[in-house]
Structures are given as structure tokens and as C-alpha cells.
Amino acid sequence: MKAYSIKRAALCVALGACLGMIAPSAFAQDGSVVGRLVTDSGQRLDAATVTVRNPATGFSRSVKADANGSYRIPQLPVGTYTLEVAVAGGTPAQVGEVTVSLGNATTVNVPVSGISTLGAVQVRAPQVISMVDVTSTDSSMNLSRQDIERLPVDQDLKSVAMLAPGVVSGKGSLGAQGISFGGSSVAENAVYIDGLNVTDFYNRVGFSSAPFAFFQEFQVKTGGYSVEFGRTTGGVINAATRSGSNDFHAGVEYTFEPRAWQSSKNDHYTADGTPYIIGSQDKHTTNRLNVWGSGALVQDRLFFFGMYEIRDNRAQYTNNDGNVFNQGSTDDPFWGGKLDWQINDNHRLSLMGFSDKDNWAYDVYGFDLAKGEPTAKTNEIYTTNGGKNWAASYNGQLTEGLSVRAMYGKNQRYASQRSMTDLECNRVVAESGLAPAGVPLGCTTNSTVQSRVDDREQARLDFEWQLGAHLLRFGVDHEKNVSTYDRYYPGPGAFYYNVYKTTPGSILENGGVVPAGTTAYVRARRNEVGGEFESTNSAYYLEDNWSVTDNLLLNLGIRMETFDNKDAEGRSYIKMDNMWAPRAGFAWDIKGDGAMKLFGNIGRYYLPVANVINIKQAGGLLDERTYYAFNGWDIREINGSRYAVPRTGAQIGPVDNSQGDGTVGDLRSEVDRDMDPVYQDELILGFQQMLNERWSYGVRGIYRKLHNAIDDMHITASAQCGNAEVGWVMANPGRKVTVWGDTNCDGVSDGWLTVDTSKEGFAQYDDKGNYIGQIGWDKPRRDYKALELQLDRGWDGTWAMNASYTLAYGRGNAEGPVNSDTDFADTGRTENFDDPWVNRGGYGYLANDRRHQLKLRGSYAITENLLVGATLDARSGGPITGFGVGNPSGNTKPFHSYYICVQNCTSSVPSERVYEHSPRGGYGRMPWTYELGANITWNKQFGEADLKVKLSIYNLTNQQKKMSVDQEKENAIGHISDTFLWPTSFQSPRYAQLTVSLSY
């Protein structure tokens, strides 16, 4: 086979993960080469030796083929290798080049025509370098840094993940990094960099990251992953960083994203001309200068890669009302590096570290919308994000069949926000139409004063042991996650004021009745918590990859998880162990040539409890809400600027501290003693075929079902004591809950009390307040069904493309640990199960349900020096629901519900009110959206130097369709919200990015 053809086929492998391609599940950031030596003369090849060599690092590894000519070379660092075959010490025959990608097995079947008496091997072309990986059963997409360079993909890990089929962006209000895999919520994913878990464990909606130039390859796992991976019921992003080689290389890269190259956001007004969402002033400028170098400190042994990025990023934006203007900047640099010590060909040590700490400083001004100009400065806000990360790892080939990987590392994330006016100014927000004209509300836009440091300490040990037809993988991993946290509202008394419209006779959230003549009310809220909170997650796993025949592989694995969450005093209060996660899969190499595969897998996956639960459930949370009649505005002045503060009238109802009274209390009465974990079962069946060395296609069917939820529930009754208050409990809704409580009905907690919340636990009353019985909670439900189709053409030096279509159905009554519908972002403390009526009648299509999704990406080399690329992501919109705040029982706190009051809504007699069911998705769907990206790249070589200039344009057609709407139909019982169905977010407008790099 000609060397060019071999290289071209190997490049196809790098993109061969498309079509939901299954990849081996090795947790290590390495790959492998597998295959068979095939003869037509019946000669035994158990004396044959297969060797791979990396000319860039001097690394080589050899294995002996078995009697059938089969071989496997594991634990190979990502890179390009030469493949050689020799027999009985004879002269090796060089087969060609093989590209090893992250976590994948590259199949190379080598036709051998004969073996001479001197042991020389004759290799017949063509050998097969297969795009279909028949050695494992999970689903993933692999892209190298070079693949990304050919496409208009923004420089962040989320943008890479969005290229995978079935992946959709989460709602922006839940976090900018939110991604939904296979119908899951944005709080269910895991992100790894060189094996280090960098997922946000506080709320599970973000992750640490690094510049693109720091990475070598990306792997996105969308399902079916092995028992080596856990603590996720969504997807996995796995990234490998760059390493050095024997040759010295260096480069500089400048990224420029000026505000002048961005289209303006559209402004939106109410029918009477009142500003509703003002975005035309929202702009940003990005400047990044990246300098890197790599090489060998000791030839063939010790290698380095280092990077330093200077940043000058600026942003400006107004609030939705267009009367506050924020202008901020950050210049914190990124630094990162890696050392690789290749002790010998069988033992390797690596040390990786980076810092993504980012401090922003914002100046806050008033804003004259008519003139389009900022006015007087009113405040300064300071935020901190990111931190230092490092990982040390050892890879060893102990024997020809036994290998080991050990890793220890730390991941750090700072998150703080403070302002100059934290002591003097309260935050004030008012419903549309209530704010005074021309006067800003409050004298701060800083919603909270908070400081948090999340420190993860991680260690894991992984083994691979080849025993004949069985490849055993086993290991252990352990994480200690500590959050140091402090948070409160700014201003005198630490109050956050919200002003809402209402109608006389309406029932507020604290059960208070709005008095006659009152058409608006003020909610004054204090929300404070602090302390140090720890959780530990541990797991053991064992897996057998059994080659039943040459063509059939069975993957049989088991993982045992333990989650231990601790309170502010270091005591375990949520501990779940012996969580067994069995997983099984098969891969059938239909023709035996690695070009066609039928595969499937079934497995169970567990999700840990986020640290935010430790803080809010076991950290002495104070969540105090007091309601007052609204008596107009007080106009005050600070630093020469006027601002408005609500004037409070008579208090309405009692102070509500049911969500937290500031004490930790007896957690036995607040946490289910026998709580079960959140877990998901998944079934995948797929087919993939390689048509030739460039083209492949595939189809994959997916079924996912989520079991359980862990959330807070207000249990107000029990079978033993009737309507005796049990309290707010963290538990599994719809299941038996056991807490420390009153067992003999004397008002004193004296023993363990069990409440079957599927049929009891919430007291019901008649119109006169008489207790009439109990109801229970609906069990949480979520299932996802999808059909994925893919067509892929690998890069051959001229062009490449990938197309995928996903037909999906995501249904249930619970999205997951967070709630996009009503913007509850505290993982595991949503409103969904606060009382049974919140979820009653709520089964339907969930927030992340997108019926149709089409993704295209491709690149084409017009000339040797000029290349163009494009991406398209088109998807149908999610469902729209009209939420109410009351329910037919008429005597519960008015949380969100699937009922709307349509008659006699102001009646003081609950039974006289008439409700209609407002089903999930009952108001249709959001519109289809699409985003088209394009880029053009010019490159030129000057001797050993390589110059590249890339211009990328995102959202080329400047689509600004609505992405979400206000789904709160009622904001008080019987009162239809003026903003129901109004858009709340839109697609980001068109912007352009220029990247210039010079390397050698």
C-alpha cells in the first residue's frame, strides 16, 4: 500500500468517531492499535511481532501476535506511528503510518502474502485501517485540534460538544456552559482534562477550561460509556492536552474579536413603548495573544510543552430596562504546561497544570436610553472565576499483557462577586409597569455578595490485563470535594426587594391574603448561608472485554459507587453506598474485516448529590421572606444619583422562613434516612458501516429512563399523626421517606417515622380549615427516545463532511436536578416537589425536548493555501407551558402548578374557585432556529515556519429568534401575568473572529 494512501486512511480514522462511533472505554488519555495479520497460505503467525514507533518521541512498543494473527497494542499516547511486522527475529516490514486518537482503538488488518526462510514478511496492499471500531461498545465523537482548525467552531469546549448529534444548548439562565445530552438536564455531565475531573461539583452546571491551543484532541461521549466512567447521567467531554517531542516547536497565535464586527442585538418594547429587553448596547471585545513552545529537555526521554496567553477582554451591556449600563474588563493571563518523562518504552510519567483564573471589574452607570449614552457612575462590581489545576499521572506496561495508570490531581474553582455599594445599597426589582419613570431601582445591580472556593482532590488507579480472549479492566477512583462558601444580599438588613402586581383577595406564597385596595406588594427577602462543606465520591469497577469469537466481542462490567455528603460540622448526613451499576454491551464485526458492525449496550448510571445541597440543607441557611403592601416609591440619592426604593405598607401574612431559619438543626428530621440515589438506565442499539476508506454511515437507537429524584419536599402530614407537621425534607418524592419525627403524636420528635409519599404526606383541608385527609406525590418520570442517523466523509487533504439527523422524544414530569421551565438553578432544590400540586398533571414533553435536529459540518481546500469551512445547527423548538400558581385543593401555598384559575378566583372560599388544567407544552412550541457558521483560512509556509490566517463568522445570517419565553401565566391566583409568553432570551447576533498564528 502506498504511503500516501496509508496516511490518508489514517486521517480518516481521526474523524471516524462520527456516526455515534463506539470507542473503547479506557479512562486513560491514550489509544491503542488492534488488528490481525492475515495470510492466504495458512501459516501460523504466533511468532510474528508487531511494533509501533513514534518518530517524534522515539517511543516504541512491540507485541507478539497470537496463533490467529491477532494483536493488540494498548496504552499508546495520542500521535502518529509507523507500524512494522517481523517474524522470528527477521527483517521488519514497515506497513505504514497509523494515527492513534484519544481513547480509541485503531484497527489495522495487515494482509501477509508469505514468510521467507529468513523470517522476512511480505505485506500485500491494501491493509485495512478501519473507521469502524469493533473493540468496544460506547458512543463517542473524536475531533483533533487540526479538525477544529478547519471549522468555524468557537474556542470553548461547549462549542466542540455541540457538534455531536443529539446535543443541545441549555437555557442561558442556568449557566453559559450548560449542555443537554440525550434529554438530560445541564446539571448531569462530566468534563475531564487529561483524566482530571474539572466539572463544577457545587452546582454541576459548569467546568474549568483552557484555550484551544492547549489541547491536542477532544472526545465527546454521548452514551453507553464504560464502567470506568461514572457520576453522570448526561454526557462526558474528555480532552487531552498537547505534549512535546524531540523537535523544538514554537508559535504565537493572536485572536481578535472586536465589537465593530458584531451585529447589534434587537431592542424589544411593550405595546405602549416601555422598554422590555434592551440589548443594542451589549458588545464585547476579545484580544488574546498566545505564545507556546515545546521540545525535548532530554532527547527521547523528557519533553515539555508550555503556554502563556495574554488577555485583554472587554464587555458592556445594559439591563433589560435600558437604564443601567455596565462596562467591564479583565486582563488575567492563562498559563499552562506539561512535562512528559518517558522513563523507557514501558513507563511514562506526566505532569500537567494550568490556571484559568479570571477577574472581572465592572463600572456601573446610569443610562439615558433616548440618547444612547451612559450617565453618572453609580457602582463598581468585581467577580472572580476559575483557579489552578494540576494532575500527575503514571502509565506503565508491567508485562506484555498487564498495564497500569495512576493519577493524582487537584481542581480549583473560585467564584466570588462583590461591589462598592454592598453596604449601602439594596437590590430592587419590579414587575413591568410598576417602576417609576426615569429613576433607577435601587442603587446596586449586584444581586448577591458571595464568595466560594471549590477544591477537588482526585486520585484513581486503573489496570488492564489481557488474559487470552479476556481483556480485564479494573480500578478505583476517589474524589474529595470541599466548598468554602459565604453568601448574602447587599444593602442595609441584607434585603432583596421585589415588587409585584396583584389583586385584592389573592393568596401570596406565605399564605397571606392581599387586603382590599392593594394592587401591588413588596417581598423583602433575606438569604444567607456560610461555612465549609465536603462531599466524597468513591467507586470500584471491574470489566471484562471478552472476544467470544474473532468477530464477536462482549463487554461485561460492574461499577460500585459511594456518595457521602457532609454538613457544616463535617458529619455525614447524606450517604449512599453499595450502588451497583451493571453495564453490558456487544460488538459484532459482521464480515470480520472491521468495516461493518452491529453493536448495542445496556447500563445503569448514578448521579451524585451536588455540594449546593450541603450548603443549603446542612449549612444553617436563612431564607426569610416578608410580604408588605406596596405604598409607592421613596426617591433617594447616592453619589449625586437618584434611585428608587419601595415604600412598604402593612405586612401581609407571617414571615416565611420555611425554606431555612438560619440553623442547621437535627438533620435526621430533614433528610431521608434510607434515601435512594438518582440513577438512569440506558439502552442503545446501533449499526455502522465503512463504505470505503473515506466514507461511512451509521444509525443508532437510544432509550434512556431516569429513576428517582432527590429534592426538597414539604411533608405536612403522616399516617400516624394525621396533619402533624413533619417539615421540609430532602428525599425521594413518591417513595417511602424515613425521618426522625413524632411517632406518638405528642408534638415531640422521639423516633423514626416513615411516610409513604406516593399516597400520603401532604395534608388537605376543607373551606373551613378542617383537616380532611392526605395526598401523596407523583413519582418523578423522565424518558428519552431517539433515532440518530449519520453520514461521514473523513478528511483526505481536500475535503471532509459530516451530517447527522436526530429524531428525539423527551417526556416526563421532571427535567432533572434543575428546572429550565421556571429557572430553578440550584441543583437538587427545585420547586418541582415542594408540594404534590406543583407536579400534579405535569407529565408531557420536557424543556430539553427537541423533536428534530440537523447538524452539518464540512471543510474544503480550494487550493493548497486556501480552505473554507462551514457548520449548520438547525433544530425545532422546545415546548411552552402556561404555569399557574394555585390548584384545585385551594389551600396550599401558591407555587407553580399546572392549573389556572378561571372563575371566582378572588373568592375567600377555596372550593368556589374554578380551575382548568394547563398541560405541559399546552401553548405550542418555540420556533425552529438555525445557526450557520463559516470560515476561510489562508496558510503559507516560509521554510519551516507556517503562517495561518483564519476568519470565522458565527451566526452568519444574523438570526435572532426567541429562544425562551415567560411561561408564568399567573403571578397570583386569578391574575394573568402581563408578560406571559413574552420572549426572555434570543439567539446571539452575528459576530466575527480573526485568528492569526505563526508556528514552526
mmCIF file of C-alpha atoms in Angstrom, residues 62-302:
data_model
loop_
_atom_site.group_PDB
_atom_site.id
_atom_site.type_symbol
_atom_site.label_atom_id
_atom_site.label_comp_id
_atom_site.label_asym_id
_atom_site.label_seq_id
_atom_site.Cartn_x
_atom_site.Cartn_y
_atom_site.Cartn_z
ATOM 1 C CA SER A 62 6.047 -4.381 20.445
ATOM 2 C CA VAL A 63 3.684 -7.290 20.966
ATOM 3 C CA LYS A 64 3.510 -10.831 19.617
ATOM 4 C CA ALA A 65 0.525 -11.897 17.565
ATOM 5 C CA ASP A 66 -1.416 -14.969 18.667
ATOM 6 C CA ALA A 67 -1.863 -18.097 16.597
ATOM 7 C CA ASN A 68 -4.656 -16.450 14.607
ATOM 8 C CA GLY A 69 -2.530 -13.409 13.887
ATOM 9 C CA SER A 70 -4.486 -11.162 16.261
ATOM 10 C CA TYR A 71 -2.634 -8.453 18.181
ATOM 11 C CA ARG A 72 -3.335 -5.521 20.476
ATOM 12 C CA ILE A 73 -1.003 -2.688 21.488
ATOM 13 C CA PRO A 74 -2.552 -0.677 24.362
ATOM 14 C CA GLN A 75 -1.599 2.487 26.281
ATOM 15 C CA LEU A 76 -0.367 4.471 23.286
ATOM 16 C CA PRO A 77 -0.117 8.254 23.656
ATOM 17 C CA VAL A 78 -2.063 10.186 21.044
ATOM 18 C CA GLY A 79 0.045 10.660 17.908
ATOM 19 C CA THR A 80 1.177 9.267 14.557
ATOM 20 C CA TYR A 81 3.084 5.967 14.500
ATOM 21 C CA THR A 82 4.780 3.701 11.976
ATOM 22 C CA LEU A 83 3.668 0.063 12.068
ATOM 23 C CA GLU A 84 6.125 -2.798 11.484
ATOM 24 C CA VAL A 85 5.763 -6.585 11.280
ATOM 25 C CA ALA A 86 8.582 -9.114 11.793
ATOM 26 C CA VAL A 87 8.806 -12.899 12.327
ATOM 27 C CA ALA A 88 11.325 -14.842 14.433
ATOM 28 C CA GLY A 89 13.824 -12.026 14.528
ATOM 29 C CA GLY A 90 13.640 -11.491 10.793
ATOM 30 C CA THR A 91 13.796 -8.179 8.990
ATOM 31 C CA PRO A 92 10.779 -5.987 9.922
ATOM 32 C CA ALA A 93 8.467 -4.915 7.130
ATOM 33 C CA GLN A 94 7.149 -1.391 7.508
ATOM 34 C CA VAL A 95 3.392 -1.325 6.975
ATOM 35 C CA GLY A 96 2.849 2.430 7.029
ATOM 36 C CA GLU A 97 1.554 5.169 9.295
ATOM 37 C CA VAL A 98 -1.225 4.813 11.851
ATOM 38 C CA THR A 99 -2.941 7.661 13.691
ATOM 39 C CA VAL A 100 -3.847 6.915 17.320
ATOM 40 C CA SER A 101 -6.627 9.106 18.681
ATOM 41 C CA LEU A 102 -7.887 9.824 22.188
ATOM 42 C CA GLY A 103 -9.467 6.793 23.865
ATOM 43 C CA ASN A 104 -9.932 4.961 20.558
ATOM 44 C CA ALA A 105 -8.703 1.668 19.138
ATOM 45 C CA THR A 106 -7.416 1.935 15.574
ATOM 46 C CA THR A 107 -7.995 -1.330 13.696
ATOM 47 C CA VAL A 108 -5.227 -2.304 11.250
ATOM 48 C CA ASN A 109 -5.622 -5.649 9.480
ATOM 49 C CA VAL A 110 -2.434 -6.487 7.569
ATOM 50 C CA PRO A 111 -2.560 -8.950 4.639
ATOM 51 C CA VAL A 112 0.664 -11.000 4.629
ATOM 52 C CA SER A 113 1.460 -12.977 1.474
ATOM 53 C CA GLY A 114 4.276 -15.106 2.885
ATOM 54 C CA ILE A 115 7.203 -15.539 5.234
ATOM 55 C CA SER A 116 10.646 -16.352 3.886
ATOM 56 C CA THR A 117 13.089 -18.766 5.475
ATOM 57 C CA LEU A 118 14.903 -15.724 6.820
ATOM 58 C CA GLY A 119 11.787 -14.506 8.562
ATOM 59 C CA ALA A 120 11.138 -11.639 6.204
ATOM 60 C CA VAL A 121 7.483 -10.647 5.889
ATOM 61 C CA GLN A 122 5.849 -9.647 2.634
ATOM 62 C CA VAL A 123 2.912 -7.309 3.112
ATOM 63 C CA ARG A 124 0.244 -7.189 0.445
ATOM 64 C CA ALA A 125 -1.563 -3.925 -0.132
ATOM 65 C CA PRO A 126 -4.029 -2.794 0.820
ATOM 66 C CA GLN A 127 -4.039 -3.239 4.554
ATOM 67 C CA VAL A 128 -7.282 -2.160 6.221
ATOM 68 C CA ILE A 129 -7.284 0.849 8.536
ATOM 69 C CA SER A 130 -10.865 0.750 9.700
ATOM 70 C CA MET A 131 -13.088 3.662 10.655
ATOM 71 C CA VAL A 132 -15.341 1.198 12.465
ATOM 72 C CA ASP A 133 -14.045 0.347 15.926
ATOM 73 C CA VAL A 134 -15.141 -3.207 16.675
ATOM 74 C CA THR A 135 -13.328 -3.442 20.015
ATOM 75 C CA SER A 136 -15.807 -1.650 22.289
ATOM 76 C CA THR A 137 -19.406 -0.607 22.703
ATOM 77 C CA ASP A 138 -19.787 3.026 23.761
ATOM 78 C CA SER A 139 -20.752 6.047 21.644
ATOM 79 C CA SER A 140 -18.433 8.979 21.127
ATOM 80 C CA MET A 141 -17.182 11.622 18.715
ATOM 81 C CA ASN A 142 -13.467 12.369 18.361
ATOM 82 C CA LEU A 143 -12.051 15.574 16.897
ATOM 83 C CA SER A 144 -8.421 16.679 16.838
ATOM 84 C CA ARG A 145 -7.130 20.218 17.156
ATOM 85 C CA GLN A 146 -6.422 20.117 13.407
ATOM 86 C CA ASP A 147 -10.035 19.120 12.682
ATOM 87 C CA ILE A 148 -11.313 22.081 14.695
ATOM 88 C CA GLU A 149 -8.909 24.467 12.947
ATOM 89 C CA ARG A 150 -10.663 23.709 9.650
ATOM 90 C CA LEU A 151 -14.110 24.618 11.020
ATOM 91 C CA PRO A 152 -15.875 27.729 12.372
ATOM 92 C CA VAL A 153 -16.026 26.464 15.966
ATOM 93 C CA ASP A 154 -15.776 28.989 18.774
ATOM 94 C CA GLN A 155 -12.876 28.485 21.146
ATOM 95 C CA ASP A 156 -14.537 26.665 24.057
ATOM 96 C CA LEU A 157 -15.322 23.069 24.996
ATOM 97 C CA LYS A 158 -19.071 23.618 24.844
ATOM 98 C CA SER A 159 -18.842 24.559 21.157
ATOM 99 C CA VAL A 160 -16.988 21.311 20.453
ATOM 100 C CA ALA A 161 -19.605 19.248 22.307
ATOM 101 C CA MET A 162 -22.373 20.960 20.342
ATOM 102 C CA LEU A 163 -21.056 19.287 17.154
ATOM 103 C CA ALA A 164 -22.158 15.871 18.442
ATOM 104 C CA PRO A 165 -25.597 14.539 17.446
ATOM 105 C CA GLY A 166 -28.424 14.867 19.960
ATOM 106 C CA VAL A 167 -26.641 17.567 21.995
ATOM 107 C CA VAL A 168 -28.484 20.845 22.598
ATOM 108 C CA SER A 169 -27.560 24.023 24.422
ATOM 109 C CA GLY A 170 -29.140 24.536 27.811
ATOM 110 C CA LYS A 171 -31.096 27.595 28.850
ATOM 111 C CA GLY A 172 -28.763 30.544 29.428
ATOM 112 C CA SER A 173 -30.309 31.373 32.808
ATOM 113 C CA LEU A 174 -28.916 28.077 34.148
ATOM 114 C CA GLY A 175 -25.339 28.894 33.128
ATOM 115 C CA ALA A 176 -23.428 29.797 29.983
ATOM 116 C CA GLN A 177 -21.719 26.365 29.840
ATOM 117 C CA GLY A 178 -24.953 24.378 30.054
ATOM 118 C CA ILE A 179 -25.280 21.408 27.669
ATOM 119 C CA SER A 180 -28.050 18.824 27.429
ATOM 120 C CA PHE A 181 -27.035 15.320 26.316
ATOM 121 C CA GLY A 182 -29.770 12.892 25.336
ATOM 122 C CA GLY A 183 -32.607 14.759 27.043
ATOM 123 C CA SER A 184 -30.773 15.182 30.350
ATOM 124 C CA SER A 185 -30.590 18.462 32.245
ATOM 125 C CA VAL A 186 -27.497 20.648 32.145
ATOM 126 C CA ALA A 187 -26.505 19.500 35.673
ATOM 127 C CA GLU A 188 -25.739 15.876 34.782
ATOM 128 C CA ASN A 189 -22.484 15.980 32.765
ATOM 129 C CA ALA A 190 -18.794 15.373 33.453
ATOM 130 C CA VAL A 191 -15.730 17.074 31.926
ATOM 131 C CA TYR A 192 -12.177 15.723 32.073
ATOM 132 C CA ILE A 193 -8.841 17.251 31.052
ATOM 133 C CA ASP A 194 -6.007 14.687 30.907
ATOM 134 C CA GLY A 195 -8.115 12.478 33.161
ATOM 135 C CA LEU A 196 -8.631 15.204 35.783
ATOM 136 C CA ASN A 197 -12.286 15.808 36.580
ATOM 137 C CA VAL A 198 -12.838 19.564 36.191
ATOM 138 C CA THR A 199 -16.646 19.504 36.497
ATOM 139 C CA ASP A 200 -18.220 22.081 38.803
ATOM 140 C CA PHE A 201 -19.268 19.970 41.791
ATOM 141 C CA TYR A 202 -21.014 22.863 43.584
ATOM 142 C CA ASN A 203 -23.924 23.065 41.149
ATOM 143 C CA ARG A 204 -22.767 20.750 38.314
ATOM 144 C CA VAL A 205 -23.588 23.282 35.582
ATOM 145 C CA GLY A 206 -20.063 24.378 34.550
ATOM 146 C CA PHE A 207 -16.434 23.300 34.314
ATOM 147 C CA SER A 208 -12.848 24.570 34.192
ATOM 148 C CA SER A 209 -11.412 25.147 30.740
ATOM 149 C CA ALA A 210 -8.374 26.266 28.769
ATOM 150 C CA PRO A 211 -7.562 27.866 25.380
ATOM 151 C CA PHE A 212 -7.939 25.665 22.318
ATOM 152 C CA ALA A 213 -4.206 25.851 21.632
ATOM 153 C CA PHE A 214 -3.635 23.965 24.912
ATOM 154 C CA PHE A 215 -5.493 20.869 23.658
ATOM 155 C CA GLN A 216 -4.491 18.133 21.234
ATOM 156 C CA GLU A 217 -7.745 16.208 20.920
ATOM 157 C CA PHE A 218 -11.354 16.194 22.098
ATOM 158 C CA GLN A 219 -13.686 13.284 22.750
ATOM 159 C CA VAL A 220 -17.403 13.720 23.386
ATOM 160 C CA LYS A 221 -19.161 10.669 24.832
ATOM 161 C CA THR A 222 -22.894 10.779 24.244
ATOM 162 C CA GLY A 223 -23.854 7.453 25.790
ATOM 163 C CA GLY A 224 -23.023 3.865 26.553
ATOM 164 C CA TYR A 225 -19.728 4.641 28.245
ATOM 165 C CA SER A 226 -17.894 2.019 30.225
ATOM 166 C CA VAL A 227 -17.822 1.383 33.965
ATOM 167 C CA GLU A 228 -14.595 3.385 34.164
ATOM 168 C CA PHE A 229 -16.801 6.472 33.854
ATOM 169 C CA GLY A 230 -19.445 7.394 36.395
ATOM 170 C CA ARG A 231 -21.124 10.226 38.317
ATOM 171 C CA THR A 232 -23.039 11.358 35.255
ATOM 172 C CA THR A 233 -26.429 10.666 33.700
ATOM 173 C CA GLY A 234 -25.796 13.048 30.809
ATOM 174 C CA GLY A 235 -22.635 13.113 28.690
ATOM 175 C CA VAL A 236 -18.861 13.253 29.014
ATOM 176 C CA ILE A 237 -16.359 15.692 27.500
ATOM 177 C CA ASN A 238 -12.848 14.214 27.523
ATOM 178 C CA ALA A 239 -9.937 16.408 26.384
ATOM 179 C CA ALA A 240 -6.226 15.645 26.007
ATOM 180 C CA THR A 241 -3.600 18.386 26.242
ATOM 181 C CA ARG A 242 -0.577 18.829 23.978
ATOM 182 C CA SER A 243 2.843 17.334 24.632
ATOM 183 C CA GLY A 244 6.364 17.980 23.421
ATOM 184 C CA SER A 245 8.529 15.911 21.065
ATOM 185 C CA ASN A 246 12.200 15.579 20.105
ATOM 186 C CA ASP A 247 11.921 18.521 17.725
ATOM 187 C CA PHE A 248 11.624 22.010 19.121
ATOM 188 C CA HIS A 249 8.458 23.796 18.052
ATOM 189 C CA ALA A 250 7.115 27.186 18.999
ATOM 190 C CA GLY A 251 4.398 29.510 17.937
ATOM 191 C CA VAL A 252 2.356 32.583 18.553
ATOM 192 C CA GLU A 253 -1.375 32.991 17.991
ATOM 193 C CA TYR A 254 -3.456 36.140 18.131
ATOM 194 C CA THR A 255 -7.248 36.060 18.393
ATOM 195 C CA PHE A 256 -9.146 39.269 17.680
ATOM 196 C CA GLU A 257 -12.898 39.667 18.153
ATOM 197 C CA PRO A 258 -13.732 43.391 18.004
ATOM 198 C CA ARG A 259 -17.074 44.931 18.888
ATOM 199 C CA ALA A 260 -17.183 46.514 15.422
ATOM 200 C CA TRP A 261 -17.521 43.027 13.921
ATOM 201 C CA GLN A 262 -20.661 42.224 15.919
ATOM 202 C CA SER A 263 -24.215 42.869 14.858
ATOM 203 C CA SER A 264 -26.359 44.689 17.382
ATOM 204 C CA LYS A 265 -28.962 42.872 19.403
ATOM 205 C CA ASN A 266 -32.525 43.895 18.719
ATOM 206 C CA ASP A 267 -34.326 46.011 21.319
ATOM 207 C CA HIS A 268 -37.799 44.998 22.418
ATOM 208 C CA TYR A 269 -40.596 47.216 23.761
ATOM 209 C CA THR A 270 -44.081 46.703 25.120
ATOM 210 C CA ALA A 271 -47.123 47.841 23.152
ATOM 211 C CA ASP A 272 -47.057 51.223 24.902
ATOM 212 C CA GLY A 273 -43.384 51.775 24.130
ATOM 213 C CA THR A 274 -41.957 50.769 27.516
ATOM 214 C CA PRO A 275 -38.513 49.145 27.270
ATOM 215 C CA TYR A 276 -38.765 45.411 27.802
ATOM 216 C CA ILE A 277 -35.447 43.902 26.694
ATOM 217 C CA ILE A 278 -32.780 46.379 25.661
ATOM 218 C CA GLY A 279 -29.768 44.693 24.086
ATOM 219 C CA SER A 280 -28.476 47.056 21.413
ATOM 220 C CA GLN A 281 -25.691 48.289 23.684
ATOM 221 C CA ASP A 282 -24.446 44.769 24.507
ATOM 222 C CA LYS A 283 -20.994 44.342 22.960
ATOM 223 C CA HIS A 284 -17.705 42.676 23.711
ATOM 224 C CA THR A 285 -14.108 42.871 22.506
ATOM 225 C CA THR A 286 -11.711 39.939 22.806
ATOM 226 C CA ASN A 287 -7.944 40.145 22.419
ATOM 227 C CA ARG A 288 -5.800 37.095 23.155
ATOM 228 C CA LEU A 289 -2.092 36.686 22.403
ATOM 229 C CA ASN A 290 -0.933 33.149 22.914
ATOM 230 C CA VAL A 291 2.741 32.137 22.981
ATOM 231 C CA TRP A 292 3.758 28.481 23.227
ATOM 232 C CA GLY A 293 6.790 26.266 22.898
ATOM 233 C CA SER A 294 7.561 22.536 23.036
ATOM 234 C CA GLY A 295 10.506 20.260 22.700
ATOM 235 C CA ALA A 296 12.860 17.820 24.452
ATOM 236 C CA LEU A 297 14.803 18.588 27.594
ATOM 237 C CA VAL A 298 16.410 15.156 27.189
ATOM 238 C CA GLN A 299 16.289 13.542 23.746
ATOM 239 C CA ASP A 300 13.835 10.607 23.577
ATOM 240 C CA ARG A 301 13.154 10.901 27.305
ATOM 241 C CA LEU A 302 11.970 14.207 28.771
#
